[in-house]
Amino acid sequence: MDVVGGAPSDARHLDIDERLRNAPLLEGFSDENIRQLAAIMDGPRKIPQGQLLFEEGDPGDALFFILSGSFEVLKREEGSDVRHRLALLTAGQSIGEVSLLDSGPRSGAVRAAEDSEVIAVPLARLREHPDHQLGVDSRLKINMAYQLAARLRRTNEVTVQTLRRQLNEAENRVEMSKFIFRLLVGLCFYMFALGVTTALSKVVPDTSLISLPILTAFAFGVYRTVKTSPWPPSAYGFTLKNWRRNALEGVVLSIPIAVLIVVLKWIGVTMIPSLQGQPVFDFARSTGLSLGEILLYGSAYCAFTPIQETIARGTQASFQLFLTSKYKTAEAIVLSNMLFSATHLHVSIGLALAVFPIGLYWGWIFARQGSLVGSSVSHAILGVFGLMIVGIPIY
């Protein structure tokens, strides 16, 4: 910091006077007013680019005039180290004038945007020379200035909040564009896979293995969304917080749906001619698989369930983050499950239709817990129960 000590030379004094004369804050000042002000000033100071003139919260003990260069006015976002630029001040403008009125702490930080020079007016010295000859008009203007200073401090806070909202909206738009791109790519991939499955069905009796590459591709899309997202993985359900309680809740919430599955099977075997004579509990005997094979397929289903839930609930979480309507949670559940149900069309229309309503239930569990644990547990239980124990005929 370069401070000129002692009384300035007449030439230097006149130079400062000339530069001060153009300051908007000193409009209407007489030559004598300028000389009086210059007599109590400190400086000039040279402030290199990037150096702070003062920090937010510092005591407001001086008013500054910019002789050359420029300064950024910065406001810290509450609860973080992020600073937002509110203004750029250039030569002739003043800095810290709010403290001249209310003596409060600095409402923002000021940093040199380039190599700059300022001169300071210590407020303590200024107040040693009060003007007692003020009329009613001057008093009213001063009181109004006090009110404007208070409003300016509040405006700075509101401005930062507005900038934060705008930044969040911009981030949301960027993330939404990435999500939509991946979603469209995934749907195009699925349509091609569906065409391949249709062709294979003429020569291969069981095309269910096509599910693996399809779901893996969708899972990779969700993984990339989570990986590149500004939100933490927990926003997409990847968290073990309260996992025991969520797992237990997944078991308990599966019970009424399991009962409903049994009731629907009983109604089917009672009232639908093609199902009459079949047992309510099939235990997968109709598939012709051995017990060992049933256990193997059941284990594989349970192991693959978290991947399915990652796809469905990751998509649901993305929709919930991007949608803005009052019912965005319900809309996210419906949209994600429509997409997830459509990915089962290559197996059968019956399976796709069956997946949708129960998927809504798992979506509700996910929205309730904010975790993949409960919905994955319920998905595994009800999938094995419905397909391999009760034997719902949906293929």
PDB file of N, CA and C in Angstrom, residues 56 76-82 157 160 164:
ATOM      1  N   GLU A  56     -16.042  -7.501   3.292  1.00  0.00           N
ATOM      2  CA  GLU A  56     -17.407  -7.405   3.812  1.00  0.00           C
ATOM      3  C   GLU A  56     -17.398  -7.609   5.323  1.00  0.00           C
ATOM      4  N   ARG A  76     -20.983 -11.540  -0.626  1.00  0.00           N
ATOM      5  CA  ARG A  76     -20.885 -12.962  -0.319  1.00  0.00           C
ATOM      6  C   ARG A  76     -22.272 -13.568  -0.167  1.00  0.00           C
ATOM      7  N   GLU A  77     -22.435 -14.766  -0.745  1.00  0.00           N
ATOM      8  CA  GLU A  77     -23.690 -15.489  -0.583  1.00  0.00           C
ATOM      9  C   GLU A  77     -23.762 -16.068   0.821  1.00  0.00           C
ATOM     10  N   GLU A  78     -24.891 -15.893   1.463  1.00  0.00           N
ATOM     11  CA  GLU A  78     -25.037 -16.325   2.848  1.00  0.00           C
ATOM     12  C   GLU A  78     -24.793 -17.825   2.993  1.00  0.00           C
ATOM     13  N   GLY A  79     -23.930 -18.189   3.944  1.00  0.00           N
ATOM     14  CA  GLY A  79     -23.650 -19.585   4.222  1.00  0.00           C
ATOM     15  C   GLY A  79     -22.647 -20.229   3.293  1.00  0.00           C
ATOM     16  N   SER A  80     -21.977 -19.446   2.453  1.00  0.00           N
ATOM     17  CA  SER A  80     -20.986 -20.026   1.542  1.00  0.00           C
ATOM     18  C   SER A  80     -19.881 -19.004   1.282  1.00  0.00           C
ATOM     19  N   ASP A  81     -18.870 -19.455   0.548  1.00  0.00           N
ATOM     20  CA  ASP A  81     -17.766 -18.565   0.185  1.00  0.00           C
ATOM     21  C   ASP A  81     -17.935 -17.981  -1.214  1.00  0.00           C
ATOM     22  N   VAL A  82     -19.076 -18.222  -1.817  1.00  0.00           N
ATOM     23  CA  VAL A  82     -19.332 -17.718  -3.168  1.00  0.00           C
ATOM     24  C   VAL A  82     -19.570 -16.206  -3.111  1.00  0.00           C
ATOM     25  N   GLU A 157     -28.757  -7.445  -0.277  1.00  0.00           N
ATOM     26  CA  GLU A 157     -29.097  -8.804   0.140  1.00  0.00           C
ATOM     27  C   GLU A 157     -30.073  -9.440  -0.838  1.00  0.00           C
ATOM     28  N   VAL A 160     -28.364 -10.457  -4.141  1.00  0.00           N
ATOM     29  CA  VAL A 160     -27.615 -11.713  -4.055  1.00  0.00           C
ATOM     30  C   VAL A 160     -28.567 -12.903  -4.099  1.00  0.00           C
ATOM     31  N   ARG A 164     -28.635 -15.841  -6.913  1.00  0.00           N
ATOM     32  CA  ARG A 164     -28.575 -17.257  -6.563  1.00  0.00           C
ATOM     33  C   ARG A 164     -29.697 -18.030  -7.245  1.00  0.00           C
TER      34      ARG A 164
END
